[in-house]
Amino acid sequence: MELRATYRLQLSPDLTFADAAALVPYLRDLGISHLYLSPSLQARTGSTHGYDVVDPTRVSDALGGEAGLRALAGTGLGIVLDIVPNHMGVGDENRWWRDPALRARFFDVDEETGAYRRFFDIDDLAALRQEDREVFAATHAKVLELLADGVLDGLRVDHPDGLADPADYLRRLRAAGAERVWVEKILAAGEPLRDDWPVAGTVGYEFLNQVQGLFVDARAEPAFTALHVEVTGETRGFEEIALEAQLEQAAGPFAREVERLEREGEGAFDAATIADGLARLPVYRTYVDPWEGRVAPEDERAIRAAHLDPALARALLLEDRGVPGGFVQRFQQTSPPVTAKGVEDTAFYRYHRLVALNEVGGAPERFGLDVASFHAANLERAARHPLTLLVTQTHDTKRGGDVRARIGALTWVPGPWRERVLAWRALNAPLREDGLGPDPGEEYLLYQTLVGAWPIEPLERLDAYLVKALREAKVNTAWTAPDEAWEAAVVRFARAVVASEAFLADFLPFQAQVAELAERSILGQLLLKHTVPGVPDTYQGDELAALSLVDPDNRRPVDWAARRAALDALRAGAPPAPGHRKLWVIHTALALRARRPEAFLGPYRPLPAPAGVCAFTRGDDEVAVIVPVAPGVPCRAQLPGGGWRELLVHDDGLSLLERA
């Protein structure tokens, strides 16, 4: 089936296969070609997300069972299914877990201690040994059957970096019949997706950060750095804060993994050296093959750039063959969770210079992306992985795309933003309780959050977000040792702030100005997502304004009736209402992709344009796109030839054109 655009649905007992089938007419009219479903195999009882699979040989009963999935596949849209090969939920519902004869075969259990490799630091998710052919066959039989029967059209592989040998796993998956596979791979800045992975591409985090960076004014970096220091007193850069957090994770929650590595290294390295090495890698992991003796140039560069203990570096580069290969393999499986928990789930909640940049796969130390670099990234994607998914929001993002765009828009008004922050701190100082929170960094996070997510209703959403953010930061409270008094004080402060007439009198006009400024960014990012090389994905509900924060806030119920009504109005010829412009952009762009599919599989050609304008054509100069990334720039470009017809023009000059 032609792959034009995907639509991510987070299935649950409240959104089943039958419910998804009822949405198909709407999604088909929107222009979607494929449903992109969250994990749908049998998860533990009461699961709300499906990532805690306990029986991969069955389709989830709670979602409607295999009959429900097959019926959904017959409604006219293709299906891409999210699968979870790295781990399973523990407990009696998992027959392999409860059987002592199978537990050590299927799960990565330390024979000496009985401890098992986990998904990150989650004790009730045990890692699988997919390197064992029997385990692979047993856990993939149902999915491969559904692929062979045409029920599924592709797979999204969750957390491949946890596997012993991701490339080998993906080759086996391809050989078994999975021709379209996307991987949830976090790529560091400048890190390419491996050529030996037989995949269609990634799930799109790198694009998300590139397109967000395009709408951040790099010239504002000194002002935002100075304000961050002035407000919080934090003078360290993000990389130093991230390293500290990764070291904390390696020495704390992952101490048992480090201890196992120490034993598997047969005493060659002590725990401190191993923990330091896990924290310092500049990428999530390397892919050295200790059994075949292969070290790719990318791996050598990453290991040497990390400035590890020399003996550890030699072992990881296979220059010291006295260190067991199992140590090298397990080290590579352990660095991704240390990095993810240290960076995404800790440092991102400690460093608040501009939180729009604190996103999965992002690098908050990089402030903005110029148009030339954006073009270069698109050209590389077109050449290497033209079917990579393109996202601006997922179930894992720290903020929805609209919230992120608003916060990013602050970089175009750095002076007024500084004035407002300093004024609000002084105005709200009496609301703070002596000896309790928020601390300066937490207060600065609150103001950025309010600018991005306002109006945030009900206020319980803000309460829950703040508590999660504080616990993830692990500074004044934590999941493992919550300081409920501190958390309650921060929540009371936030509620008092948004109830303050004096604050709102100053905040609301400024926030409205930023929201209007961000409209260019929101619509521009959407148009680029639907026209640059790759396959655009819409996260459930994001076709209308979606001011969501981190999960579970981004998994709230969607008002489907409102979206259906808005689309019907557009299709009937009504001009887009102010709140429907995202839907207008998506529907217009997807209709064009349906009319000219070859153009969007063809060349990507940047066009000459003024500074601050991103312009290009697709195919044989059949489609042209002009997007202003800076406010107030003359939005034009040198279009080749004539005969262009405007399909979409926004007040800011954003344009989509088709050659007649």
XYZ file of C-alpha atoms in Angstrom:
660
model
C 0.000 0.000 0.000
C 1.269 3.464 -0.902
C 2.830 5.062 2.164
C 1.745 8.695 2.174
C 1.203 9.661 5.815
C 0.760 7.934 9.161
C -1.479 8.758 12.119
C -0.359 7.606 15.576
C -3.032 6.190 17.856
C -2.331 5.377 21.504
C -4.601 2.400 21.975
C -6.008 1.474 25.382
C -9.176 -0.069 26.800
C -10.687 3.372 26.114
C -9.516 3.396 22.460
C -9.832 -0.103 21.006
C -9.507 -1.543 17.501
C -13.233 -0.989 17.034
C -12.887 2.645 18.083
C -9.984 3.046 15.654
C -12.082 1.529 12.881
C -14.775 4.129 13.537
C -12.139 6.853 12.959
C -11.012 5.488 9.598
C -13.465 7.511 7.435
C -12.299 10.727 9.095
C -8.609 9.829 8.788
C -9.022 8.755 5.180
C -10.700 12.095 4.375
C -7.871 13.887 6.167
C -5.433 12.227 3.751
C -3.881 9.552 5.972
C -2.714 6.298 4.352
C -1.604 4.321 7.431
C -2.620 3.899 11.045
C 0.422 3.845 13.341
C -0.641 1.813 16.347
C 0.870 1.604 19.819
C 1.857 -1.903 21.018
C -1.125 -4.223 20.576
C 0.038 -7.645 21.742
C -1.195 -9.058 25.043
C -0.042 -6.747 27.843
C -0.532 -7.192 31.574
C -4.031 -6.730 32.942
C -4.951 -3.058 33.225
C -2.139 -1.793 30.989
C -2.836 1.679 29.616
C 0.008 1.772 27.073
C 0.853 -1.765 25.915
C 4.617 -1.621 26.458
C 4.389 -4.189 29.266
C 3.692 -7.184 27.013
C 3.273 -10.502 28.820
C 2.292 -12.702 25.862
C 3.578 -11.708 22.394
C 1.883 -14.756 20.839
C -1.565 -13.142 21.201
C -3.193 -9.884 20.180
C -4.516 -7.892 23.136
C -7.897 -9.033 24.404
C -8.556 -5.627 25.954
C -8.151 -3.951 22.542
C -10.434 -6.378 20.734
C -8.279 -9.415 20.084
C -6.927 -10.680 16.789
C -10.358 -10.564 15.176
C -10.599 -6.882 16.021
C -7.167 -6.141 14.569
C -7.920 -8.062 11.376
C -11.212 -6.220 11.030
C -9.387 -2.899 11.431
C -6.968 -3.926 8.685
C -9.933 -4.403 6.370
C -11.177 -0.818 6.656
C -8.892 0.571 3.962
C -5.876 2.033 5.791
C -2.547 0.259 6.182
C -1.249 -0.522 9.664
C 2.187 0.096 11.123
C 2.489 -1.630 14.498
C 4.766 -0.679 17.374
C 6.507 -3.785 18.770
C 8.563 -4.220 21.925
C 11.348 -6.785 21.378
C 13.637 -5.626 24.173
C 11.555 -6.504 27.217
C 8.406 -8.041 28.691
C 6.360 -7.487 31.805
C 7.211 -9.791 34.699
C 4.650 -11.658 36.818
C 2.451 -14.718 36.719
C 0.660 -13.582 33.563
C 3.922 -14.161 31.698
C 4.236 -17.915 31.280
C 7.916 -17.710 30.383
C 8.649 -15.670 33.481
C 6.839 -17.968 35.892
C 8.487 -21.127 34.490
C 11.943 -21.572 36.096
C 13.036 -23.765 33.191
C 12.385 -20.962 30.685
C 13.264 -17.871 32.722
C 17.056 -18.034 32.233
C 16.625 -18.944 28.552
C 14.295 -16.099 27.632
C 15.468 -13.410 30.044
C 18.883 -11.913 30.619
C 19.394 -13.215 34.151
C 22.612 -12.959 36.152
C 23.196 -16.546 37.259
C 25.308 -15.441 40.221
C 22.866 -12.971 41.779
C 19.519 -13.754 40.161
C 19.221 -10.117 39.066
C 18.017 -9.514 35.529
C 18.630 -6.835 32.948
C 15.710 -4.429 33.005
C 14.168 -1.904 30.668
C 15.986 1.146 31.986
C 15.594 0.979 35.780
C 12.056 -0.431 35.809
C 12.015 -3.580 37.921
C 8.811 -5.048 36.485
C 10.068 -4.979 32.884
C 12.655 -7.715 32.223
C 14.910 -7.659 29.171
C 14.703 -10.452 26.605
C 17.560 -12.378 25.013
C 16.644 -11.765 21.380
C 20.104 -12.945 20.357
C 18.780 -16.464 21.050
C 17.050 -17.726 17.889
C 14.429 -19.623 19.909
C 13.498 -16.491 21.832
C 13.271 -14.482 18.613
C 11.071 -17.111 16.965
C 8.726 -17.443 19.943
C 8.294 -13.712 20.530
C 7.872 -12.755 16.851
C 5.738 -15.578 15.449
C 2.433 -13.718 15.765
C 3.742 -10.438 14.386
C 5.356 -12.200 11.426
C 2.108 -14.084 10.762
C 0.200 -10.791 10.711
C 2.747 -9.339 8.299
C 2.553 -12.372 6.011
C -1.244 -12.176 5.997
C -1.188 -8.497 5.030
C -2.781 -7.387 8.293
C 0.284 -5.286 9.023
C 2.164 -3.159 6.513
C 5.174 -2.317 8.669
C 6.712 -2.324 12.131
C 8.074 0.247 14.532
C 10.756 -1.318 16.747
C 10.905 0.094 20.256
C 14.324 0.603 21.900
C 16.552 -1.467 19.591
C 19.623 -0.181 21.429
C 18.815 -2.490 24.336
C 19.420 -5.557 22.175
C 22.727 -7.400 22.146
C 23.206 -6.880 18.403
C 20.614 -4.552 16.838
C 21.941 -4.981 13.289
C 21.723 -8.765 13.484
C 18.239 -8.566 15.002
C 17.049 -6.272 12.212
C 18.568 -8.509 9.536
C 16.684 -11.484 10.977
C 13.495 -9.446 11.053
C 13.943 -8.492 7.387
C 14.719 -12.091 6.402
C 11.532 -13.209 8.165
C 9.394 -10.912 6.020
C 9.428 -7.467 7.679
C 10.206 -5.227 4.710
C 9.185 -1.906 6.280
C 10.718 -1.288 9.683
C 11.289 1.959 11.551
C 13.520 2.088 14.621
C 13.171 4.206 17.731
C 16.818 5.230 17.574
C 18.116 8.349 19.329
C 20.866 9.840 17.169
C 23.379 12.243 18.683
C 24.309 15.424 16.821
C 26.089 14.412 13.630
C 25.529 10.678 14.221
C 24.175 8.858 11.139
C 21.793 5.930 11.213
C 23.889 2.823 10.547
C 24.055 1.682 6.924
C 24.009 -1.982 7.958
C 20.566 -1.646 9.564
C 18.002 -2.845 6.979
C 15.343 -0.297 7.933
C 13.191 2.367 6.299
C 14.479 4.923 8.796
C 13.910 6.238 12.286
C 10.723 7.381 14.020
C 11.714 11.004 13.451
C 13.157 12.570 16.598
C 16.055 14.085 14.650
C 13.635 15.884 12.301
C 11.595 17.158 15.249
C 14.660 18.859 16.696
C 15.879 20.157 13.350
C 12.589 21.794 12.433
C 12.181 23.272 15.929
C 15.707 24.656 15.765
C 14.916 26.307 12.442
C 12.409 28.569 14.225
C 14.748 29.533 17.084
C 16.716 32.765 16.651
C 20.351 31.801 17.212
C 21.244 35.456 17.724
C 19.337 35.371 21.014
C 21.590 32.738 22.578
C 23.810 35.179 24.560
C 20.722 36.918 25.975
C 19.097 33.647 27.040
C 22.319 32.348 28.542
C 22.760 35.553 30.537
C 19.142 35.505 31.735
C 19.433 31.860 32.765
C 22.514 32.627 34.825
C 20.931 35.751 36.318
C 17.732 33.988 37.313
C 19.018 30.595 38.435
C 22.649 31.219 39.351
C 23.604 28.199 37.230
C 26.763 28.980 35.258
C 27.465 25.493 33.922
C 26.557 24.509 30.383
C 24.196 21.700 29.543
C 26.895 19.167 28.748
C 28.403 19.491 32.219
C 25.000 19.160 33.872
C 24.173 16.131 31.706
C 27.443 14.391 32.561
C 26.799 14.907 36.264
C 23.314 13.409 35.879
C 24.593 10.425 33.895
C 27.233 9.722 36.531
C 24.531 9.829 39.198
C 22.476 7.307 37.243
C 25.393 4.964 36.642
C 26.384 5.000 40.305
C 22.822 4.899 41.638
C 19.873 3.244 39.859
C 22.200 1.293 37.561
C 24.660 0.201 40.251
C 23.590 -3.408 39.896
C 24.264 -3.298 36.158
C 27.677 -1.783 36.838
C 28.395 -4.495 39.400
C 27.568 -7.166 36.839
C 29.849 -5.504 34.298
C 32.622 -5.445 36.895
C 32.324 -9.222 37.303
C 31.979 -9.894 33.581
C 35.136 -7.876 32.996
C 36.880 -10.347 35.313
C 38.225 -7.575 37.488
C 39.888 -5.612 34.697
C 37.952 -2.466 35.687
C 36.496 -1.242 38.944
C 32.961 0.060 39.317
C 33.995 3.720 39.227
C 35.809 3.305 35.907
C 32.875 1.480 34.355
C 30.332 4.034 35.601
C 32.465 6.880 34.281
C 32.740 5.185 30.895
C 29.009 4.602 30.608
C 28.346 8.261 31.360
C 30.936 9.795 29.043
C 30.051 8.245 25.687
C 28.933 11.031 23.308
C 26.400 8.662 21.685
C 23.759 6.387 23.168
C 25.806 3.320 22.344
C 28.417 1.820 20.072
C 27.984 -1.305 17.938
C 31.351 -3.036 18.166
C 31.119 -6.752 17.356
C 33.409 -8.504 19.843
C 32.691 -11.937 18.337
C 33.650 -11.059 14.780
C 36.244 -8.496 15.809
C 34.593 -5.605 13.942
C 34.972 -1.960 15.001
C 33.252 0.525 12.691
C 34.927 3.923 12.151
C 31.937 5.644 13.811
C 32.445 3.544 16.935
C 36.143 4.264 17.096
C 35.507 7.998 16.800
C 32.890 7.919 19.555
C 35.051 5.912 21.959
C 38.112 8.084 21.399
C 36.052 11.279 21.730
C 34.772 10.135 25.146
C 38.223 10.376 26.799
C 37.641 7.168 28.726
C 40.069 5.411 30.989
C 42.752 4.245 28.492
C 42.451 0.586 29.472
C 38.662 0.688 29.122
C 38.938 2.389 25.735
C 41.333 -0.308 24.513
C 38.933 -3.026 25.645
C 35.939 -1.398 23.921
C 37.983 -1.001 20.727
C 38.954 -4.705 20.931
C 42.628 -3.777 21.256
C 42.837 -5.764 24.506
C 41.441 -9.191 23.677
C 42.079 -10.347 27.213
C 38.822 -8.650 28.238
C 35.855 -10.989 27.571
C 33.655 -10.177 24.590
C 30.615 -10.477 26.826
C 31.818 -7.453 28.780
C 31.982 -5.332 25.611
C 28.529 -6.471 24.499
C 26.911 -5.799 27.865
C 28.643 -2.420 28.221
C 27.053 -1.407 24.908
C 23.612 -2.528 26.090
C 23.975 -0.597 29.352
C 25.063 2.803 28.075
C 21.689 3.657 26.395
C 19.571 3.521 29.577
C 22.246 5.394 31.542
C 22.220 8.102 28.883
C 18.438 8.220 28.517
C 17.783 8.413 32.255
C 20.634 10.840 32.824
C 19.933 13.182 29.939
C 16.248 13.012 28.968
C 14.826 12.124 32.367
C 17.122 14.177 34.591
C 19.263 16.861 32.928
C 16.391 18.057 30.734
C 14.533 18.880 33.961
C 17.499 20.667 35.547
C 18.617 22.928 32.714
C 16.036 25.566 31.799
C 17.802 28.025 29.491
C 15.201 27.426 26.753
C 13.134 24.339 27.420
C 11.831 24.146 23.843
C 15.220 22.577 23.080
C 14.944 19.968 25.855
C 13.383 17.314 23.669
C 13.936 13.621 23.024
C 16.926 13.339 20.719
C 17.686 17.019 21.202
C 20.797 18.869 22.316
C 19.896 21.921 24.431
C 23.410 23.292 23.998
C 22.671 23.835 20.272
C 20.690 27.067 19.999
C 18.940 27.234 16.638
C 19.559 25.802 13.178
C 20.198 27.846 10.038
C 18.331 27.278 6.780
C 21.378 25.907 4.965
C 21.875 23.223 7.618
C 18.193 22.327 7.450
C 18.437 21.914 3.686
C 21.534 19.744 4.126
C 19.700 17.465 6.576
C 16.796 17.092 4.151
C 19.107 16.264 1.250
C 20.869 13.616 3.316
C 17.544 12.074 4.357
C 16.368 12.020 0.738
C 19.525 10.189 -0.282
C 19.780 7.703 2.591
C 16.362 7.133 4.191
C 13.594 8.836 2.190
C 10.895 6.969 4.145
C 12.002 8.080 7.613
C 9.042 9.150 9.719
C 8.718 12.875 10.367
C 7.198 13.950 13.685
C 6.592 17.121 15.635
C 4.953 15.332 18.563
C 4.928 11.764 19.870
C 3.709 9.926 22.944
C 7.235 10.374 24.366
C 7.871 14.075 23.730
C 8.402 16.348 26.712
C 6.063 18.970 25.230
C 3.610 19.091 22.375
C 4.699 20.805 19.172
C 2.473 23.832 19.784
C 3.884 24.353 23.281
C 7.429 23.938 22.023
C 6.836 26.419 19.194
C 5.533 29.065 21.596
C 8.496 28.715 23.916
C 10.861 28.811 20.949
C 9.185 32.028 19.776
C 10.499 33.751 22.903
C 13.873 33.929 21.155
C 12.451 36.550 18.813
C 11.629 38.838 21.785
C 14.560 38.284 24.194
C 14.458 41.798 25.641
C 10.762 41.835 26.559
C 11.064 38.258 27.846
C 13.846 39.250 30.249
C 11.827 42.220 31.477
C 8.763 40.089 32.074
C 10.610 37.295 33.900
C 12.354 39.717 36.256
C 9.105 41.593 36.880
C 7.176 38.373 37.583
C 9.820 37.137 40.004
C 9.555 40.362 41.991
C 5.766 40.448 41.797
C 5.341 36.839 42.912
C 8.032 36.770 45.590
C 5.464 37.239 48.411
C 3.685 34.075 47.249
C 6.675 31.876 48.033
C 6.719 30.105 51.397
C 9.846 30.454 53.518
C 12.172 27.481 53.246
C 10.093 25.776 50.575
C 9.864 25.721 46.798
C 10.056 26.637 44.111
C 13.760 27.242 43.750
C 14.797 29.764 41.038
C 15.147 27.137 38.319
C 11.745 25.661 39.090
C 10.156 29.101 38.998
C 11.770 29.846 35.618
C 10.437 26.529 34.293
C 6.958 27.518 35.482
C 6.984 30.784 33.526
C 8.130 29.088 30.304
C 5.488 26.409 30.786
C 2.730 28.972 31.266
C 3.780 30.871 28.128
C 3.736 27.644 26.128
C 0.671 25.850 27.477
C -1.705 28.684 28.391
C -4.602 28.329 28.943
C -3.912 25.166 30.928
C -7.195 23.766 32.170
C -8.031 22.162 34.474
C -5.254 23.298 36.791
C -4.732 19.707 37.939
C -2.825 19.276 34.655
C -0.315 21.893 35.751
C -0.080 20.350 39.225
C 0.701 16.909 37.813
C 3.236 18.283 35.341
C 5.138 20.227 37.987
C 5.323 17.266 40.354
C 6.633 15.042 37.560
C 9.169 17.666 36.460
C 10.448 18.115 40.024
C 10.795 14.379 40.584
C 12.541 13.847 37.262
C 15.045 16.587 38.111
C 15.907 14.772 41.360
C 17.137 17.968 43.024
C 14.609 18.791 45.745
C 12.467 15.654 45.456
C 12.563 12.398 43.507
C 10.457 9.375 42.596
C 12.483 7.233 44.960
C 12.426 9.743 47.843
C 9.599 12.235 47.354
C 9.579 15.407 49.421
C 5.844 15.950 49.423
C 6.071 19.158 51.424
C 8.318 20.733 48.794
C 6.106 19.498 45.962
C 2.964 20.824 47.623
C 4.587 24.211 48.142
C 5.528 24.444 44.457
C 1.980 23.528 43.434
C 0.529 26.113 45.825
C 2.891 28.749 44.450
C 1.920 27.954 40.857
C -1.777 28.086 41.685
C -1.344 31.382 43.514
C 0.527 32.816 40.519
C -2.182 31.962 37.990
C -4.854 33.263 40.383
C -3.057 36.578 40.855
C -4.855 39.424 39.085
C -1.682 41.503 39.119
C 0.303 38.712 37.442
C -2.377 37.952 34.868
C -2.731 41.629 33.958
C 0.913 41.619 32.904
C 1.197 38.024 31.707
C -1.838 37.671 29.441
C -1.018 40.452 26.917
C 2.564 39.215 26.643
C 1.493 35.587 26.285
C -0.989 36.531 23.557
C 1.782 38.336 21.684
C 4.022 35.267 21.881
C 1.214 32.926 20.829
C 0.543 35.077 17.766
C 4.251 35.135 16.944
C 4.386 31.355 17.326
C 1.606 30.784 14.778
C 4.202 31.194 12.018
C 6.355 28.548 13.661
C 3.499 26.111 14.276
C 2.167 26.254 10.722
C 5.628 26.436 9.195
C 6.798 23.328 11.013
C 3.650 21.488 9.919
C 4.040 22.449 6.264
C 7.693 21.442 6.260
C 6.874 18.115 7.927
C 4.412 17.347 5.133
C 6.633 18.384 2.222
C 10.312 17.620 2.951
C 11.732 14.113 2.287
C 10.182 11.563 4.626
C 6.768 10.306 5.725
C 4.754 12.760 7.866
C 3.143 11.447 11.031
C 0.351 13.114 12.998
C 0.067 12.292 16.676
C -3.508 11.691 17.770
C -5.430 14.956 18.005
C -2.541 17.157 16.926
C -4.338 18.342 13.790
C -6.026 20.968 15.965
C -4.433 23.085 18.699
C -2.870 20.678 21.208
C -1.264 22.405 24.167
C -0.049 19.201 25.771
C 2.826 18.517 28.139
C 4.721 15.335 28.926
C 2.859 12.055 29.400
C 0.323 11.321 30.685
C -0.875 14.798 29.711
C -0.298 14.070 26.018
C -2.435 10.919 26.217
C -5.677 12.606 27.243
C -8.904 11.744 25.371
C -9.319 13.441 21.994
C -12.468 15.281 20.890
C -12.907 13.432 17.607
C -16.285 15.011 16.864
C -14.734 18.479 16.839
C -12.057 17.331 14.399
C -14.587 15.652 12.124
C -16.732 18.782 12.064
C -13.744 21.025 11.343
C -12.611 18.817 8.466
C -16.114 18.665 7.015
C -16.240 22.449 7.012
C -12.909 22.717 5.204
C -13.903 20.116 2.633
C -17.122 22.046 2.031
C -15.082 25.109 1.097
C -15.260 27.127 4.309
C -12.199 29.263 5.082
C -10.158 27.889 7.972
C -11.232 29.233 11.346
C -8.357 30.539 13.523
C -8.259 27.317 15.515
C -8.411 25.133 12.405
C -5.353 26.349 10.502
C -3.248 23.335 11.435
C -5.925 21.052 10.010
C -6.041 23.237 6.889
C -2.292 22.892 6.317
C -2.304 19.130 6.895
C -5.327 18.437 4.694
C -4.076 20.658 1.855
C -0.583 19.167 1.893
C -1.810 15.562 2.084
C -4.250 16.131 -0.791
C -1.301 17.350 -2.842
C 0.772 14.311 -1.844
C -2.094 12.097 -3.005
C -2.282 13.893 -6.385
C 1.455 13.953 -6.995
C 3.007 11.015 -5.144
C 6.009 10.839 -7.477
C 6.941 14.441 -6.723
C 7.355 13.619 -3.045
C 9.509 10.609 -3.859
C 11.604 12.708 -6.215
C 14.323 15.336 -5.809
C 14.456 17.999 -3.126
C 15.897 21.252 -4.506
C 16.590 24.275 -2.268
C 15.603 27.570 -3.887
C 17.368 30.930 -3.650
C 15.557 32.989 -1.052
C 16.192 35.888 1.346
C 17.791 35.177 4.713
C 15.209 33.787 7.099
C 13.212 32.008 4.392
C 13.243 28.258 3.722
C 12.191 27.500 0.144
C 12.483 24.434 -2.077
C 10.830 22.395 -4.790
C 9.930 18.701 -4.911
C 10.025 16.332 -7.845
C 10.678 17.804 -11.285
C 9.938 21.271 -9.917
C 6.283 20.236 -9.610
C 5.706 21.527 -6.080
C 7.150 24.590 -4.371
C 7.216 25.423 -0.678
C 8.089 28.792 0.863
C 8.257 29.097 4.629
C 9.408 32.182 6.581
C 11.321 31.142 9.677
C 11.973 34.654 10.965
C 9.297 37.283 11.593
C 9.163 40.292 9.323
C 11.277 38.915 6.468
C 10.205 39.391 2.827
C 8.715 35.989 2.099
C 9.649 35.246 -1.465
C 11.838 32.889 -3.456
C 13.084 32.496 -7.011
C 10.607 30.020 -8.459
C 11.740 28.142 -11.574
C 9.679 28.892 -14.667
C 6.026 29.825 -14.527
C 2.590 28.295 -14.281
C 2.456 28.107 -10.475
C -0.862 27.844 -8.653
C -1.149 28.789 -4.978
C -2.780 26.096 -2.880
C -2.144 27.606 0.499
C -1.051 31.080 1.531
C -0.899 32.306 5.123
C -0.724 35.882 6.380
C 2.968 35.465 7.205
C 3.738 34.495 3.603
C 3.919 30.749 4.137
C 3.067 29.220 0.741
C 2.439 25.882 -0.931
C 2.326 25.980 -4.718
C 1.646 23.444 -7.444
C 2.733 23.730 -11.052
C -0.184 23.352 -13.428
